[in-house]
């Protein structure tokens, strides 16, 4: 089978890219308590690390349309894996050869660049591949982020138990193998783009469209709801519930990731039978319940159940909103995906940073409880969308709003 001519290798490389993204976004959060003790990095500084992680991805979202067009998809895809590779290597060595906080920031700058490129490029690449059920493939694609997160937690937990968490730097070096492998996949696999058919509108026209801004807002809130809990899960279970490190990631982050993965695979299999706006409204409401269980429950087991519910419910918010946006505005092309990624990554910056700053002044449980505003706002928005579509008598298709001209 020829690697250069078979789109299945392209899809496989994209799946593997999301595994790399899962490792990037989940490995360092497992170390927040360790970094706090080993290098005296406070939680407000950890919030700065989280902010930089997603702010850089946000900047890539803003400027990606221009430089991706000039450089081409293949060069940018290879660059994404290369930056992730450099980031993991830097995380292993830099904190021990310079100011630890500065060293971590430099490493984060590199692998966040790779992560941002992955987010911008891979979703439209899979959308452009000649597959039959694109919504199913989109959700399956994003499930690999969950499996990457789950894989990271399981491998990290086993490594910490065998070699001690104080030797975390060598595991960071080991994770560099994954983006190194993906460099070679993207060097040779066929590349498809969402703009090849010539039916897309320019970015300036999209910016003037109200529906685009609505979809960006939905992505923003979805990013806030998902990442606010995922980034602080390990800290909450270890310090908020006082569960030992050997078990906290298995009981918190691992369950969260597993529920996310199952939810996204299930959505992918059943996507043709679902109305996206109703599914997203239900998922948002379930996330509200999960946040309240985590923030208000006096029982550890109920808080863990809340973590699982948040994982299951927030899992579909990002991929389903991407599909919702592409179906509502089919003329958007790669630019639309960049704008949606921009909204989602902005939520990934603001949501967990706000939770961290509130937690630093109160407690981690109160910080996470404050994040309930994000799924609640999302639920209200989708309820309005459903009511508006019903009022206009539109059971399927686009919103009763303006579309690109």
mmCIF file of C-alpha atoms in Angstrom:
data_model
loop_
_atom_site.group_PDB
_atom_site.id
_atom_site.type_symbol
_atom_site.label_atom_id
_atom_site.label_comp_id
_atom_site.label_asym_id
_atom_site.label_seq_id
_atom_site.Cartn_x
_atom_site.Cartn_y
_atom_site.Cartn_z
ATOM 1 C CA UNK A 1 0.000 0.000 0.000
ATOM 2 C CA UNK A 2 1.493 3.355 -1.103
ATOM 3 C CA UNK A 3 1.849 5.841 1.756
ATOM 4 C CA UNK A 4 1.887 8.799 -0.626
ATOM 5 C CA UNK A 5 -1.424 7.974 -2.324
ATOM 6 C CA UNK A 6 -3.662 6.561 0.401
ATOM 7 C CA UNK A 7 -5.736 9.041 2.420
ATOM 8 C CA UNK A 8 -6.029 6.503 5.268
ATOM 9 C CA UNK A 9 -2.418 7.267 6.182
ATOM 10 C CA UNK A 10 -3.336 10.944 6.314
ATOM 11 C CA UNK A 11 -6.231 10.215 8.663
ATOM 12 C CA UNK A 12 -3.977 7.956 10.773
ATOM 13 C CA UNK A 13 -1.379 10.733 11.038
ATOM 14 C CA UNK A 14 -4.117 13.131 12.154
ATOM 15 C CA UNK A 15 -5.305 10.664 14.795
ATOM 16 C CA UNK A 16 -1.734 10.311 16.012
ATOM 17 C CA UNK A 17 -1.405 14.103 16.020
ATOM 18 C CA UNK A 18 -4.276 14.354 18.466
ATOM 19 C CA UNK A 19 -2.610 11.754 20.686
ATOM 20 C CA UNK A 20 0.427 14.053 20.738
ATOM 21 C CA UNK A 21 -1.850 16.966 21.615
ATOM 22 C CA UNK A 22 -3.351 14.905 24.436
ATOM 23 C CA UNK A 23 0.129 14.286 25.854
ATOM 24 C CA UNK A 24 1.058 17.967 25.512
ATOM 25 C CA UNK A 25 -2.000 19.223 27.357
ATOM 26 C CA UNK A 26 -2.156 16.554 30.081
ATOM 27 C CA UNK A 27 1.416 15.727 31.109
ATOM 28 C CA UNK A 28 2.394 18.999 32.794
ATOM 29 C CA UNK A 29 -0.890 19.281 34.783
ATOM 30 C CA UNK A 30 0.037 15.957 36.446
ATOM 31 C CA UNK A 31 3.130 17.734 37.792
ATOM 32 C CA UNK A 32 1.635 20.952 39.181
ATOM 33 C CA UNK A 33 1.886 19.831 42.807
ATOM 34 C CA UNK A 34 5.406 18.463 42.178
ATOM 35 C CA UNK A 35 6.501 21.707 40.516
ATOM 36 C CA UNK A 36 5.052 23.655 43.429
ATOM 37 C CA UNK A 37 7.133 21.627 45.900
ATOM 38 C CA UNK A 38 10.315 21.110 43.842
ATOM 39 C CA UNK A 39 10.721 24.614 42.399
ATOM 40 C CA UNK A 40 8.392 26.652 44.691
ATOM 41 C CA UNK A 41 6.230 27.607 41.709
ATOM 42 C CA UNK A 42 2.971 28.997 43.143
ATOM 43 C CA UNK A 43 -0.458 28.247 41.739
ATOM 44 C CA UNK A 44 -0.784 31.759 40.327
ATOM 45 C CA UNK A 45 2.453 31.156 38.374
ATOM 46 C CA UNK A 46 1.059 27.806 37.266
ATOM 47 C CA UNK A 47 -1.976 29.748 36.025
ATOM 48 C CA UNK A 48 0.452 31.862 33.974
ATOM 49 C CA UNK A 49 1.880 28.660 32.450
ATOM 50 C CA UNK A 50 -1.647 27.551 31.513
ATOM 51 C CA UNK A 51 -2.407 30.996 30.096
ATOM 52 C CA UNK A 52 0.741 31.009 27.947
ATOM 53 C CA UNK A 53 0.018 27.444 26.781
ATOM 54 C CA UNK A 54 -3.305 28.426 25.270
ATOM 55 C CA UNK A 55 -2.557 32.091 24.489
ATOM 56 C CA UNK A 56 0.148 31.039 22.041
ATOM 57 C CA UNK A 57 -2.295 28.623 20.425
ATOM 58 C CA UNK A 58 -4.720 31.525 20.208
ATOM 59 C CA UNK A 59 -2.161 33.668 18.360
ATOM 60 C CA UNK A 60 -1.552 30.812 15.929
ATOM 61 C CA UNK A 61 -5.306 30.650 15.307
ATOM 62 C CA UNK A 62 -5.294 34.383 14.494
ATOM 63 C CA UNK A 63 -2.406 34.313 12.023
ATOM 64 C CA UNK A 64 -2.685 30.767 10.682
ATOM 65 C CA UNK A 65 -4.799 31.549 7.625
ATOM 66 C CA UNK A 66 -2.032 33.739 6.189
ATOM 67 C CA UNK A 67 1.064 31.662 6.849
ATOM 68 C CA UNK A 68 -0.554 28.276 6.134
ATOM 69 C CA UNK A 69 -1.540 29.552 2.688
ATOM 70 C CA UNK A 70 2.009 30.772 2.006
ATOM 71 C CA UNK A 71 3.948 27.840 3.456
ATOM 72 C CA UNK A 72 1.542 25.029 2.603
ATOM 73 C CA UNK A 73 -0.090 22.349 4.746
ATOM 74 C CA UNK A 74 2.764 19.844 4.654
ATOM 75 C CA UNK A 75 5.447 22.231 5.948
ATOM 76 C CA UNK A 76 3.153 23.440 8.721
ATOM 77 C CA UNK A 77 2.194 19.894 9.735
ATOM 78 C CA UNK A 78 5.862 18.863 9.934
ATOM 79 C CA UNK A 79 6.599 22.053 11.905
ATOM 80 C CA UNK A 80 3.844 21.201 14.394
ATOM 81 C CA UNK A 81 5.455 17.870 15.308
ATOM 82 C CA UNK A 82 8.960 19.381 15.309
ATOM 83 C CA UNK A 83 7.945 22.114 17.769
ATOM 84 C CA UNK A 84 6.329 19.548 20.055
ATOM 85 C CA UNK A 85 9.507 17.465 19.897
ATOM 86 C CA UNK A 86 11.685 20.441 20.908
ATOM 87 C CA UNK A 87 9.264 21.359 23.711
ATOM 88 C CA UNK A 88 9.445 17.945 25.372
ATOM 89 C CA UNK A 89 13.246 17.869 25.120
ATOM 90 C CA UNK A 90 13.393 21.355 26.638
ATOM 91 C CA UNK A 91 11.093 20.327 29.485
ATOM 92 C CA UNK A 92 13.585 17.611 30.372
ATOM 93 C CA UNK A 93 16.668 19.828 30.550
ATOM 94 C CA UNK A 94 15.907 23.564 30.771
ATOM 95 C CA UNK A 95 14.351 23.776 34.286
ATOM 96 C CA UNK A 96 17.548 22.254 35.722
ATOM 97 C CA UNK A 97 20.006 24.499 33.863
ATOM 98 C CA UNK A 98 18.372 27.914 34.346
ATOM 99 C CA UNK A 99 15.583 29.495 36.357
ATOM 100 C CA UNK A 100 13.040 26.668 36.565
ATOM 101 C CA UNK A 101 9.978 28.795 35.820
ATOM 102 C CA UNK A 102 11.674 30.426 32.810
ATOM 103 C CA UNK A 103 12.852 27.042 31.527
ATOM 104 C CA UNK A 104 9.349 25.627 31.737
ATOM 105 C CA UNK A 105 7.936 28.686 29.952
ATOM 106 C CA UNK A 106 10.432 28.305 27.072
ATOM 107 C CA UNK A 107 9.522 24.638 26.701
ATOM 108 C CA UNK A 108 5.832 25.463 26.816
ATOM 109 C CA UNK A 109 6.305 28.070 24.067
ATOM 110 C CA UNK A 110 7.661 25.398 21.738
ATOM 111 C CA UNK A 111 5.196 22.602 22.364
ATOM 112 C CA UNK A 112 2.247 25.004 22.531
ATOM 113 C CA UNK A 113 3.205 26.208 19.052
ATOM 114 C CA UNK A 114 3.063 22.601 17.893
ATOM 115 C CA UNK A 115 -0.228 22.077 19.710
ATOM 116 C CA UNK A 116 -1.748 25.188 18.117
ATOM 117 C CA UNK A 117 -0.724 24.106 14.633
ATOM 118 C CA UNK A 118 -2.218 20.662 15.273
ATOM 119 C CA UNK A 119 -5.532 22.234 16.277
ATOM 120 C CA UNK A 120 -5.702 24.548 13.266
ATOM 121 C CA UNK A 121 -4.543 22.084 10.594
ATOM 122 C CA UNK A 122 -5.769 18.622 11.488
ATOM 123 C CA UNK A 123 -9.535 19.157 11.770
ATOM 124 C CA UNK A 124 -9.896 20.719 8.280
ATOM 125 C CA UNK A 125 -7.457 18.123 6.917
ATOM 126 C CA UNK A 126 -9.679 15.256 8.094
ATOM 127 C CA UNK A 127 -12.768 17.158 6.912
ATOM 128 C CA UNK A 128 -11.183 17.417 3.438
ATOM 129 C CA UNK A 129 -10.251 13.731 3.191
ATOM 130 C CA UNK A 130 -12.575 11.675 0.921
ATOM 131 C CA UNK A 131 -14.448 9.970 3.780
ATOM 132 C CA UNK A 132 -18.191 9.211 3.834
ATOM 133 C CA UNK A 133 -19.399 10.262 7.302
ATOM 134 C CA UNK A 134 -17.384 13.398 8.076
ATOM 135 C CA UNK A 135 -19.122 14.150 11.392
ATOM 136 C CA UNK A 136 -18.294 10.643 12.648
ATOM 137 C CA UNK A 137 -14.665 10.988 11.556
ATOM 138 C CA UNK A 138 -14.449 14.410 13.202
ATOM 139 C CA UNK A 139 -15.666 13.078 16.539
ATOM 140 C CA UNK A 140 -13.499 9.968 16.260
ATOM 141 C CA UNK A 141 -10.557 12.247 15.512
ATOM 142 C CA UNK A 142 -11.132 14.238 18.679
ATOM 143 C CA UNK A 143 -11.564 11.043 20.692
ATOM 144 C CA UNK A 144 -7.881 10.359 20.080
ATOM 145 C CA UNK A 145 -7.107 13.424 22.160
ATOM 146 C CA UNK A 146 -8.912 11.651 25.004
ATOM 147 C CA UNK A 147 -7.057 8.395 24.401
ATOM 148 C CA UNK A 148 -3.816 10.395 24.355
ATOM 149 C CA UNK A 149 -4.762 11.935 27.688
ATOM 150 C CA UNK A 150 -5.695 8.530 29.120
ATOM 151 C CA UNK A 151 -2.474 7.000 27.790
ATOM 152 C CA UNK A 152 -0.476 9.836 29.370
ATOM 153 C CA UNK A 153 -2.090 9.354 32.777
ATOM 154 C CA UNK A 154 -1.671 5.565 32.796
ATOM 155 C CA UNK A 155 1.954 5.616 31.624
ATOM 156 C CA UNK A 156 2.840 8.530 33.932
ATOM 157 C CA UNK A 157 1.204 6.907 36.955
ATOM 158 C CA UNK A 158 3.095 3.660 36.325
ATOM 159 C CA UNK A 159 6.350 5.558 35.781
ATOM 160 C CA UNK A 160 5.949 7.624 38.968
ATOM 161 C CA UNK A 161 5.191 4.464 40.971
ATOM 162 C CA UNK A 162 8.272 2.648 39.616
ATOM 163 C CA UNK A 163 10.844 5.443 39.431
ATOM 164 C CA UNK A 164 9.446 8.239 41.590
ATOM 165 C CA UNK A 165 7.793 11.480 40.520
ATOM 166 C CA UNK A 166 11.049 13.332 41.240
ATOM 167 C CA UNK A 167 12.420 11.744 38.048
ATOM 168 C CA UNK A 168 9.629 13.146 35.879
ATOM 169 C CA UNK A 169 12.089 14.893 33.529
ATOM 170 C CA UNK A 170 13.130 11.610 31.868
ATOM 171 C CA UNK A 171 9.532 10.740 31.144
ATOM 172 C CA UNK A 172 9.199 14.133 29.431
ATOM 173 C CA UNK A 173 12.118 13.117 27.227
ATOM 174 C CA UNK A 174 10.408 9.816 26.472
ATOM 175 C CA UNK A 175 7.256 11.602 25.289
ATOM 176 C CA UNK A 176 9.377 13.313 22.612
ATOM 177 C CA UNK A 177 9.372 10.028 20.680
ATOM 178 C CA UNK A 178 5.712 10.507 19.685
ATOM 179 C CA UNK A 179 6.033 13.791 17.740
ATOM 180 C CA UNK A 180 9.319 12.498 16.284
ATOM 181 C CA UNK A 181 7.381 9.607 14.695
ATOM 182 C CA UNK A 182 4.670 11.918 13.372
ATOM 183 C CA UNK A 183 7.234 14.080 11.569
ATOM 184 C CA UNK A 184 7.858 11.195 9.164
ATOM 185 C CA UNK A 185 4.149 10.446 8.671
ATOM 186 C CA UNK A 186 3.414 14.013 7.568
ATOM 187 C CA UNK A 187 6.498 14.136 5.362
ATOM 188 C CA UNK A 188 5.101 11.426 3.069
ATOM 189 C CA UNK A 189 1.305 11.087 3.444
ATOM 190 C CA UNK A 190 -1.065 12.738 0.902
ATOM 191 C CA UNK A 191 -2.373 16.166 1.909
ATOM 192 C CA UNK A 192 -5.935 17.398 1.283
ATOM 193 C CA UNK A 193 -7.335 20.863 1.976
ATOM 194 C CA UNK A 194 -10.865 22.071 2.658
ATOM 195 C CA UNK A 195 -10.480 24.886 0.121
ATOM 196 C CA UNK A 196 -9.713 22.808 -2.946
ATOM 197 C CA UNK A 197 -13.214 22.952 -4.376
ATOM 198 C CA UNK A 198 -13.181 26.770 -4.676
ATOM 199 C CA UNK A 199 -16.514 27.165 -2.895
ATOM 200 C CA UNK A 200 -15.270 29.038 0.154
ATOM 201 C CA UNK A 201 -15.664 32.692 1.088
ATOM 202 C CA UNK A 202 -12.722 34.924 2.103
ATOM 203 C CA UNK A 203 -11.929 35.528 5.803
ATOM 204 C CA UNK A 204 -13.088 39.174 5.620
ATOM 205 C CA UNK A 205 -16.560 38.047 4.593
ATOM 206 C CA UNK A 206 -16.678 35.550 7.462
ATOM 207 C CA UNK A 207 -15.736 38.218 10.011
ATOM 208 C CA UNK A 208 -18.788 40.266 8.965
ATOM 209 C CA UNK A 209 -21.123 37.313 9.482
ATOM 210 C CA UNK A 210 -23.169 37.138 12.701
ATOM 211 C CA UNK A 211 -23.446 33.365 12.600
ATOM 212 C CA UNK A 212 -19.657 33.028 12.555
ATOM 213 C CA UNK A 213 -19.406 35.082 15.744
ATOM 214 C CA UNK A 214 -22.109 32.959 17.346
ATOM 215 C CA UNK A 215 -20.174 29.775 16.530
ATOM 216 C CA UNK A 216 -16.964 31.375 17.873
ATOM 217 C CA UNK A 217 -18.804 32.191 21.123
ATOM 218 C CA UNK A 218 -20.030 28.595 21.370
ATOM 219 C CA UNK A 219 -16.484 27.304 20.846
ATOM 220 C CA UNK A 220 -15.206 29.747 23.478
ATOM 221 C CA UNK A 221 -17.617 28.508 26.121
ATOM 222 C CA UNK A 222 -17.016 24.878 25.173
ATOM 223 C CA UNK A 223 -13.258 25.375 25.552
ATOM 224 C CA UNK A 224 -13.782 27.024 28.943
ATOM 225 C CA UNK A 225 -16.061 24.232 30.163
ATOM 226 C CA UNK A 226 -13.762 21.387 29.087
ATOM 227 C CA UNK A 227 -10.308 22.726 29.912
ATOM 228 C CA UNK A 228 -11.204 24.463 33.188
ATOM 229 C CA UNK A 229 -11.814 21.037 34.688
ATOM 230 C CA UNK A 230 -9.221 18.983 32.798
ATOM 231 C CA UNK A 231 -6.295 21.287 33.657
ATOM 232 C CA UNK A 232 -7.054 21.346 37.391
ATOM 233 C CA UNK A 233 -8.375 17.802 37.807
ATOM 234 C CA UNK A 234 -5.144 16.310 39.168
ATOM 235 C CA UNK A 235 -4.622 19.151 41.661
ATOM 236 C CA UNK A 236 -8.233 18.935 42.861
ATOM 237 C CA UNK A 237 -8.193 15.189 43.488
ATOM 238 C CA UNK A 238 -4.775 15.265 45.195
ATOM 239 C CA UNK A 239 -5.128 18.397 47.357
ATOM 240 C CA UNK A 240 -8.884 18.968 47.469
ATOM 241 C CA UNK A 241 -9.843 15.354 48.171
ATOM 242 C CA UNK A 242 -6.526 14.409 49.856
ATOM 243 C CA UNK A 243 -6.052 11.306 47.722
ATOM 244 C CA UNK A 244 -2.429 10.078 47.368
ATOM 245 C CA UNK A 245 -0.662 10.847 44.079
ATOM 246 C CA UNK A 246 -0.420 7.155 43.137
ATOM 247 C CA UNK A 247 -4.221 6.955 43.047
ATOM 248 C CA UNK A 248 -5.433 10.503 42.395
ATOM 249 C CA UNK A 249 -4.677 10.533 38.676
ATOM 250 C CA UNK A 250 -6.315 7.135 38.214
ATOM 251 C CA UNK A 251 -9.432 8.243 40.109
ATOM 252 C CA UNK A 252 -9.635 11.735 38.634
ATOM 253 C CA UNK A 253 -7.869 12.496 35.368
ATOM 254 C CA UNK A 254 -7.956 8.901 34.130
ATOM 255 C CA UNK A 255 -11.698 8.500 34.666
ATOM 256 C CA UNK A 256 -12.275 11.938 33.127
ATOM 257 C CA UNK A 257 -10.277 11.003 30.014
ATOM 258 C CA UNK A 258 -11.908 7.579 29.671
ATOM 259 C CA UNK A 259 -15.398 9.108 29.869
ATOM 260 C CA UNK A 260 -14.403 11.714 27.285
ATOM 261 C CA UNK A 261 -13.114 9.055 24.915
ATOM 262 C CA UNK A 262 -16.186 6.830 25.246
ATOM 263 C CA UNK A 263 -18.461 9.830 24.763
ATOM 264 C CA UNK A 264 -16.708 10.979 21.583
ATOM 265 C CA UNK A 265 -16.614 7.505 20.055
ATOM 266 C CA UNK A 266 -20.287 7.026 20.891
ATOM 267 C CA UNK A 267 -21.169 10.360 19.345
ATOM 268 C CA UNK A 268 -19.183 9.455 16.246
ATOM 269 C CA UNK A 269 -21.125 6.216 15.844
ATOM 270 C CA UNK A 270 -24.534 7.818 16.418
ATOM 271 C CA UNK A 271 -23.916 11.241 14.864
ATOM 272 C CA UNK A 272 -26.215 10.680 11.873
ATOM 273 C CA UNK A 273 -29.163 10.066 14.214
ATOM 274 C CA UNK A 274 -28.684 13.172 16.363
ATOM 275 C CA UNK A 275 -29.646 16.828 16.055
ATOM 276 C CA UNK A 276 -26.488 18.637 17.041
ATOM 277 C CA UNK A 277 -28.004 21.660 18.799
ATOM 278 C CA UNK A 278 -30.164 19.454 21.074
ATOM 279 C CA UNK A 279 -27.248 17.176 21.850
ATOM 280 C CA UNK A 280 -25.054 20.176 22.713
ATOM 281 C CA UNK A 281 -27.745 21.685 24.945
ATOM 282 C CA UNK A 282 -28.114 18.383 26.822
ATOM 283 C CA UNK A 283 -24.338 18.004 27.165
ATOM 284 C CA UNK A 284 -24.025 21.559 28.509
ATOM 285 C CA UNK A 285 -26.726 20.935 31.114
ATOM 286 C CA UNK A 286 -25.049 17.690 32.199
ATOM 287 C CA UNK A 287 -21.750 19.581 32.563
ATOM 288 C CA UNK A 288 -23.475 22.081 34.860
ATOM 289 C CA UNK A 289 -24.578 19.192 37.086
ATOM 290 C CA UNK A 290 -21.047 17.751 37.044
ATOM 291 C CA UNK A 291 -19.450 21.050 38.061
ATOM 292 C CA UNK A 292 -21.927 21.426 40.927
ATOM 293 C CA UNK A 293 -21.210 17.880 42.115
ATOM 294 C CA UNK A 294 -17.478 18.590 42.182
ATOM 295 C CA UNK A 295 -17.740 21.989 43.831
ATOM 296 C CA UNK A 296 -20.469 21.352 46.410
ATOM 297 C CA UNK A 297 -20.280 17.680 47.363
ATOM 298 C CA UNK A 298 -18.915 16.832 50.842
ATOM 299 C CA UNK A 299 -18.193 13.266 49.689
ATOM 300 C CA UNK A 300 -15.089 12.298 47.691
ATOM 301 C CA UNK A 301 -16.895 9.565 45.747
ATOM 302 C CA UNK A 302 -19.576 12.028 44.621
ATOM 303 C CA UNK A 303 -16.929 14.520 43.518
ATOM 304 C CA UNK A 304 -15.234 11.750 41.502
ATOM 305 C CA UNK A 305 -18.614 10.946 39.934
ATOM 306 C CA UNK A 306 -18.890 14.638 39.049
ATOM 307 C CA UNK A 307 -15.481 14.441 37.357
ATOM 308 C CA UNK A 308 -16.707 11.486 35.298
ATOM 309 C CA UNK A 309 -19.916 13.304 34.345
ATOM 310 C CA UNK A 310 -17.933 16.390 33.311
ATOM 311 C CA UNK A 311 -15.659 14.233 31.176
ATOM 312 C CA UNK A 312 -18.590 12.509 29.459
ATOM 313 C CA UNK A 313 -20.567 15.706 28.877
ATOM 314 C CA UNK A 314 -17.838 18.195 27.915
ATOM 315 C CA UNK A 315 -16.315 15.647 25.513
ATOM 316 C CA UNK A 316 -18.750 16.390 22.698
ATOM 317 C CA UNK A 317 -18.737 20.185 23.076
ATOM 318 C CA UNK A 318 -15.640 20.861 20.963
ATOM 319 C CA UNK A 319 -16.037 18.338 18.084
ATOM 320 C CA UNK A 320 -19.822 18.641 17.894
ATOM 321 C CA UNK A 321 -19.605 22.440 17.777
ATOM 322 C CA UNK A 322 -17.011 22.149 14.985
ATOM 323 C CA UNK A 323 -19.449 19.975 13.033
ATOM 324 C CA UNK A 324 -22.318 22.316 13.924
ATOM 325 C CA UNK A 325 -20.320 25.270 12.586
ATOM 326 C CA UNK A 326 -19.206 23.555 9.371
ATOM 327 C CA UNK A 327 -22.765 22.400 8.627
ATOM 328 C CA UNK A 328 -24.252 25.794 9.437
ATOM 329 C CA UNK A 329 -21.653 27.652 7.345
ATOM 330 C CA UNK A 330 -20.452 25.130 4.718
ATOM 331 C CA UNK A 331 -18.774 27.914 2.719
ATOM 332 C CA UNK A 332 -16.349 28.691 5.567
ATOM 333 C CA UNK A 333 -13.515 26.306 4.627
ATOM 334 C CA UNK A 334 -10.168 26.413 6.436
ATOM 335 C CA UNK A 335 -10.724 30.001 7.583
ATOM 336 C CA UNK A 336 -13.857 29.013 9.457
ATOM 337 C CA UNK A 337 -11.986 26.217 11.251
ATOM 338 C CA UNK A 338 -9.268 28.715 12.184
ATOM 339 C CA UNK A 339 -11.879 31.109 13.605
ATOM 340 C CA UNK A 340 -13.571 28.306 15.542
ATOM 341 C CA UNK A 341 -10.210 27.139 16.897
ATOM 342 C CA UNK A 342 -9.529 30.751 17.879
ATOM 343 C CA UNK A 343 -12.715 30.854 19.930
ATOM 344 C CA UNK A 344 -12.040 27.487 21.528
ATOM 345 C CA UNK A 345 -8.436 28.323 22.417
ATOM 346 C CA UNK A 346 -9.487 31.686 23.853
ATOM 347 C CA UNK A 347 -11.768 29.711 26.153
ATOM 348 C CA UNK A 348 -8.854 27.420 26.993
ATOM 349 C CA UNK A 349 -6.887 30.511 28.069
ATOM 350 C CA UNK A 350 -9.537 32.321 30.078
ATOM 351 C CA UNK A 351 -11.385 29.385 31.685
ATOM 352 C CA UNK A 352 -8.598 27.512 33.515
ATOM 353 C CA UNK A 353 -6.700 30.746 34.271
ATOM 354 C CA UNK A 354 -9.763 32.185 36.000
ATOM 355 C CA UNK A 355 -10.222 28.942 37.953
ATOM 356 C CA UNK A 356 -6.547 29.040 39.013
ATOM 357 C CA UNK A 357 -6.628 32.629 40.222
ATOM 358 C CA UNK A 358 -9.838 32.046 42.188
ATOM 359 C CA UNK A 359 -8.403 28.829 43.651
ATOM 360 C CA UNK A 360 -5.218 30.656 44.728
ATOM 361 C CA UNK A 361 -7.312 33.081 46.804
ATOM 362 C CA UNK A 362 -9.826 30.536 48.133
ATOM 363 C CA UNK A 363 -9.529 26.791 47.473
ATOM 364 C CA UNK A 364 -9.243 24.522 44.450
ATOM 365 C CA UNK A 365 -12.803 23.294 45.050
ATOM 366 C CA UNK A 366 -14.188 26.843 44.982
ATOM 367 C CA UNK A 367 -12.089 27.607 41.907
ATOM 368 C CA UNK A 368 -13.611 24.696 39.987
ATOM 369 C CA UNK A 369 -17.092 25.571 41.260
ATOM 370 C CA UNK A 370 -16.721 29.044 39.746
ATOM 371 C CA UNK A 371 -16.257 27.375 36.340
ATOM 372 C CA UNK A 372 -19.920 26.316 36.316
ATOM 373 C CA UNK A 373 -20.728 29.639 34.635
ATOM 374 C CA UNK A 374 -19.245 28.357 31.355
ATOM 375 C CA UNK A 375 -21.460 25.311 30.685
ATOM 376 C CA UNK A 376 -24.428 27.240 32.098
ATOM 377 C CA UNK A 377 -23.944 30.044 29.552
ATOM 378 C CA UNK A 378 -23.506 27.446 26.804
ATOM 379 C CA UNK A 379 -26.755 25.727 27.793
ATOM 380 C CA UNK A 380 -28.604 29.050 27.667
ATOM 381 C CA UNK A 381 -27.217 29.848 24.202
ATOM 382 C CA UNK A 382 -28.173 26.476 22.725
ATOM 383 C CA UNK A 383 -31.619 26.734 24.294
ATOM 384 C CA UNK A 384 -32.056 30.064 22.502
ATOM 385 C CA UNK A 385 -30.795 28.523 19.232
ATOM 386 C CA UNK A 386 -33.285 25.646 19.510
ATOM 387 C CA UNK A 387 -36.137 28.052 20.286
ATOM 388 C CA UNK A 388 -35.178 30.331 17.385
ATOM 389 C CA UNK A 389 -35.011 27.425 14.916
ATOM 390 C CA UNK A 390 -38.380 26.128 16.138
ATOM 391 C CA UNK A 391 -39.904 29.598 15.796
ATOM 392 C CA UNK A 392 -38.734 29.826 12.196
ATOM 393 C CA UNK A 393 -39.799 26.252 11.526
ATOM 394 C CA UNK A 394 -36.297 25.035 10.654
ATOM 395 C CA UNK A 395 -35.844 21.511 11.938
ATOM 396 C CA UNK A 396 -32.655 20.872 10.001
ATOM 397 C CA UNK A 397 -29.945 22.791 8.221
ATOM 398 C CA UNK A 398 -28.575 26.226 9.054
ATOM 399 C CA UNK A 399 -29.611 28.747 11.643
ATOM 400 C CA UNK A 400 -32.229 31.415 10.875
ATOM 401 C CA UNK A 401 -29.425 33.958 10.778
ATOM 402 C CA UNK A 402 -27.397 35.617 8.068
ATOM 403 C CA UNK A 403 -24.993 33.513 6.015
ATOM 404 C CA UNK A 404 -21.863 34.505 4.065
ATOM 405 C CA UNK A 405 -22.613 36.147 0.756
#
